[in-house]
Amino acid sequence: MKYIIPIIILSLVLLSCKSDEEESTTNNALTCTGTSSGSGPTIGSVALEEATYLSSCFAYTNSSGNGVSKKKQLAFKNSTEAQYTDYNYSDNSCSTLTSTYNVCMNAITVSSTAVTKPTYVDGTAGDNATGYNATAAWLHDSTETAYLQFSADNASVFWFNQATSEESRDSNAAWLFKFTKQ
């Protein structure tokens, strides 16, 4: 009996320990690890901050005909890397979270190709905003390209679009996600 208690305590201590090697191999492909450059990407003449930005709620009807919504979060780690989180909700008001997706978007490259389109606010087209096409890779799958568009009002607010192909990005008729610095 006198040996059981120390063995139980030792077992609990060993089970609660996790080696650094285990942690790094688990999260390496999903977590941004780049070093700070002092700011996020530059969109036209606006340098976004090295900070976390959260989008407003975007409601839409999915392929099953149900009303759903989503938010996106970009935490810029430097001018070419952002921790990307996608939040999915089962309602139109971003109140019932159903899933999240968290990966590292890296090699963000903003082009000089200007794009002007209306903002999309509460289901209707608003004022026009000019932004720029961009591309990025994913740390977990560098063969997949993300086709992006950014339109920065200032260092604290920007609009964002994302697609899996250049054609679908370019056919997008409005700025969909408005991000605000947190």
Short mmCIF file of C-alpha atoms in Angstrom, two decimals:
data_model
loop_
_atom_site.label_atom_id
_atom_site.label_comp_id
_atom_site.label_asym_id
_atom_site.label_seq_id
_atom_site.Cartn_x
_atom_site.Cartn_y
_atom_site.Cartn_z
CA MET A 1 0.00 0.00 0.00
CA LYS A 2 2.84 2.37 0.80
CA TYR A 3 4.13 2.03 -2.79
CA ILE A 4 0.78 2.50 -4.55
CA ILE A 5 0.32 6.17 -3.66
CA PRO A 6 3.81 7.26 -4.90
CA ILE A 7 3.31 5.22 -8.10
CA ILE A 8 -0.08 6.87 -8.72
CA ILE A 9 1.41 10.33 -8.15
CA LEU A 10 4.36 9.59 -10.45
CA SER A 11 1.99 8.24 -13.11
CA LEU A 12 -0.15 11.38 -12.99
CA VAL A 13 2.91 13.61 -13.25
CA LEU A 14 4.27 11.67 -16.23
CA LEU A 15 0.89 11.66 -17.99
CA SER A 16 0.52 15.41 -17.61
CA CYS A 17 3.96 16.08 -19.10
CA LYS A 18 4.27 16.56 -22.84
CA SER A 19 7.64 16.81 -24.50
CA ASP A 20 8.54 19.83 -26.64
CA GLU A 21 9.10 17.49 -29.57
CA GLU A 22 5.53 16.18 -29.40
CA GLU A 23 4.11 19.70 -29.31
CA SER A 24 6.16 21.00 -32.23
CA THR A 25 5.36 18.10 -34.56
CA THR A 26 1.66 18.38 -33.79
CA ASN A 27 1.32 22.09 -34.58
CA ASN A 28 4.17 22.87 -36.99
CA ALA A 29 2.13 22.67 -40.16
CA LEU A 30 -0.77 24.74 -38.81
CA THR A 31 0.87 27.42 -36.68
CA CYS A 32 2.74 30.43 -38.06
CA THR A 33 6.29 30.57 -36.74
CA GLY A 34 7.82 33.44 -38.73
CA THR A 35 9.60 36.32 -37.10
CA SER A 36 8.19 39.81 -36.71
CA SER A 37 8.87 42.41 -39.38
CA GLY A 38 7.07 45.25 -37.59
CA SER A 39 3.91 45.34 -39.70
CA GLY A 40 1.44 43.30 -41.69
CA PRO A 41 1.14 43.42 -45.49
CA THR A 42 0.99 46.76 -47.29
CA ILE A 43 -2.23 47.29 -49.25
CA GLY A 44 -1.69 50.18 -51.65
CA SER A 45 -0.37 52.93 -49.39
CA VAL A 46 -1.73 51.39 -46.15
CA ALA A 47 0.47 49.13 -44.02
CA LEU A 48 -1.73 46.85 -41.94
CA GLU A 49 -0.57 46.35 -38.39
CA GLU A 50 1.03 43.24 -36.95
CA ALA A 51 -2.18 42.51 -35.05
CA THR A 52 -5.32 40.37 -34.94
CA TYR A 53 -8.24 41.40 -37.15
CA LEU A 54 -11.74 39.88 -36.96
CA SER A 55 -14.36 40.09 -39.68
CA SER A 56 -17.97 41.09 -39.28
CA CYS A 57 -20.56 38.32 -39.51
CA PHE A 58 -21.33 37.26 -43.09
CA ALA A 59 -24.65 35.41 -43.52
CA TYR A 60 -25.47 33.33 -46.60
CA THR A 61 -27.53 30.34 -47.78
CA ASN A 62 -25.52 27.13 -48.06
CA SER A 63 -25.90 24.45 -50.75
CA SER A 64 -28.58 22.71 -48.65
CA GLY A 65 -30.70 25.87 -48.65
CA ASN A 66 -30.05 26.63 -44.96
CA GLY A 67 -29.17 30.05 -43.62
CA VAL A 68 -25.67 29.94 -42.11
CA SER A 69 -22.94 32.46 -41.35
CA LYS A 70 -19.21 32.80 -40.85
CA LYS A 71 -16.47 35.02 -39.52
CA LYS A 72 -12.80 35.02 -40.39
CA GLN A 73 -9.83 36.08 -38.31
CA LEU A 74 -6.38 37.06 -39.57
CA ALA A 75 -3.59 37.54 -37.05
CA PHE A 76 -0.71 39.06 -39.01
CA LYS A 77 2.64 37.82 -37.72
CA ASN A 78 4.64 39.89 -40.21
CA SER A 79 4.21 41.34 -43.72
CA THR A 80 3.82 37.95 -45.41
CA GLU A 81 2.31 35.62 -42.78
CA ALA A 82 -1.01 35.43 -40.93
CA GLN A 83 -2.63 32.94 -38.59
CA TYR A 84 -5.95 32.31 -40.35
CA THR A 85 -9.06 31.14 -38.46
CA ASP A 86 -12.41 30.41 -40.09
CA TYR A 87 -15.47 30.31 -37.78
CA ASN A 88 -18.63 28.61 -39.09
CA TYR A 89 -22.09 29.08 -37.54
CA SER A 90 -25.39 27.23 -38.01
CA ASP A 91 -27.51 30.40 -38.00
CA ASN A 92 -27.60 33.79 -39.76
CA SER A 93 -26.30 35.80 -36.80
CA CYS A 94 -22.95 34.16 -35.93
CA SER A 95 -24.26 33.00 -32.55
CA THR A 96 -24.21 29.17 -32.78
CA LEU A 97 -20.62 28.11 -33.54
CA THR A 98 -20.41 24.75 -35.31
CA SER A 99 -16.75 24.53 -36.36
CA THR A 100 -13.44 26.34 -36.61
CA TYR A 101 -10.54 25.89 -38.99
CA ASN A 102 -7.12 27.26 -37.99
CA VAL A 103 -4.07 27.27 -40.30
CA CYS A 104 -1.08 29.41 -41.22
CA MET A 105 -1.37 31.51 -44.37
CA ASN A 106 2.13 32.35 -45.55
CA ALA A 107 3.88 33.88 -48.52
CA ILE A 108 1.20 36.60 -48.80
CA THR A 109 2.04 38.62 -51.90
CA VAL A 110 0.05 41.75 -52.77
CA SER A 111 0.10 42.64 -56.47
CA SER A 112 -0.20 46.06 -58.08
CA THR A 113 -3.42 44.99 -59.85
CA ALA A 114 -6.11 47.38 -58.60
CA VAL A 115 -9.69 46.18 -58.14
CA THR A 116 -12.71 48.43 -57.58
CA LYS A 117 -16.04 46.96 -56.46
CA PRO A 118 -18.81 47.80 -54.01
CA THR A 119 -18.75 46.80 -50.36
CA TYR A 120 -21.46 44.36 -49.29
CA VAL A 121 -23.19 45.41 -46.09
CA ASP A 122 -26.28 43.74 -44.60
CA GLY A 123 -27.22 42.08 -47.88
CA THR A 124 -26.91 45.10 -50.16
CA ALA A 125 -24.17 46.72 -52.21
CA GLY A 126 -22.67 49.84 -50.65
CA ASP A 127 -20.00 52.34 -51.66
CA ASN A 128 -17.21 51.36 -54.03
CA ALA A 129 -13.81 50.55 -52.56
CA THR A 130 -10.54 50.05 -54.40
CA GLY A 131 -8.15 47.30 -53.37
CA TYR A 132 -5.59 44.88 -54.76
CA ASN A 133 -5.34 41.26 -55.82
CA ALA A 134 -3.06 39.05 -53.75
CA THR A 135 -2.03 35.42 -53.42
CA ALA A 136 -0.86 33.29 -50.52
CA ALA A 137 0.19 29.75 -49.75
CA TRP A 138 -0.71 27.56 -46.80
CA LEU A 139 2.02 26.31 -44.49
CA HIS A 140 0.35 22.87 -44.27
CA ASP A 141 -0.02 22.58 -48.11
CA SER A 142 2.29 24.82 -50.12
CA THR A 143 0.90 23.42 -53.40
CA GLU A 144 -2.49 25.05 -52.80
CA THR A 145 -2.78 28.75 -53.65
CA ALA A 146 -5.21 31.11 -51.95
CA TYR A 147 -6.45 33.85 -54.28
CA LEU A 148 -7.14 36.96 -52.21
CA GLN A 149 -8.20 40.58 -52.47
CA PHE A 150 -7.55 43.30 -49.89
CA SER A 151 -8.95 46.82 -49.71
CA ALA A 152 -7.57 48.80 -46.77
CA ASP A 153 -9.44 51.84 -45.44
CA ASN A 154 -6.70 52.44 -42.86
CA ALA A 155 -4.38 50.40 -40.64
CA SER A 156 -7.30 49.30 -38.43
CA VAL A 157 -9.97 48.37 -41.02
CA PHE A 158 -9.82 46.45 -44.30
CA TRP A 159 -12.04 44.47 -46.68
CA PHE A 160 -11.11 40.95 -47.77
CA ASN A 161 -12.15 38.33 -50.32
CA GLN A 162 -10.80 34.81 -50.73
CA ALA A 163 -11.20 32.15 -53.41
CA THR A 164 -9.62 28.87 -54.49
CA SER A 165 -9.12 30.00 -58.10
CA GLU A 166 -8.21 33.22 -59.85
CA GLU A 167 -11.40 33.07 -61.93
CA SER A 168 -13.74 32.82 -58.92
CA ARG A 169 -11.84 35.57 -57.09
CA ASP A 170 -12.10 37.89 -60.09
CA SER A 171 -15.80 37.14 -60.66
CA ASN A 172 -16.67 38.10 -57.07
CA ALA A 173 -18.87 41.18 -57.49
CA ALA A 174 -18.39 42.82 -54.06
CA TRP A 175 -16.11 43.10 -51.03
CA LEU A 176 -17.58 40.52 -48.61
CA PHE A 177 -15.65 40.48 -45.32
CA LYS A 178 -14.96 43.67 -43.37
CA PHE A 179 -12.15 43.22 -40.83
CA THR A 180 -11.50 45.38 -37.80
CA LYS A 181 -8.40 45.38 -35.61
CA GLN A 182 -9.08 43.72 -32.24
#
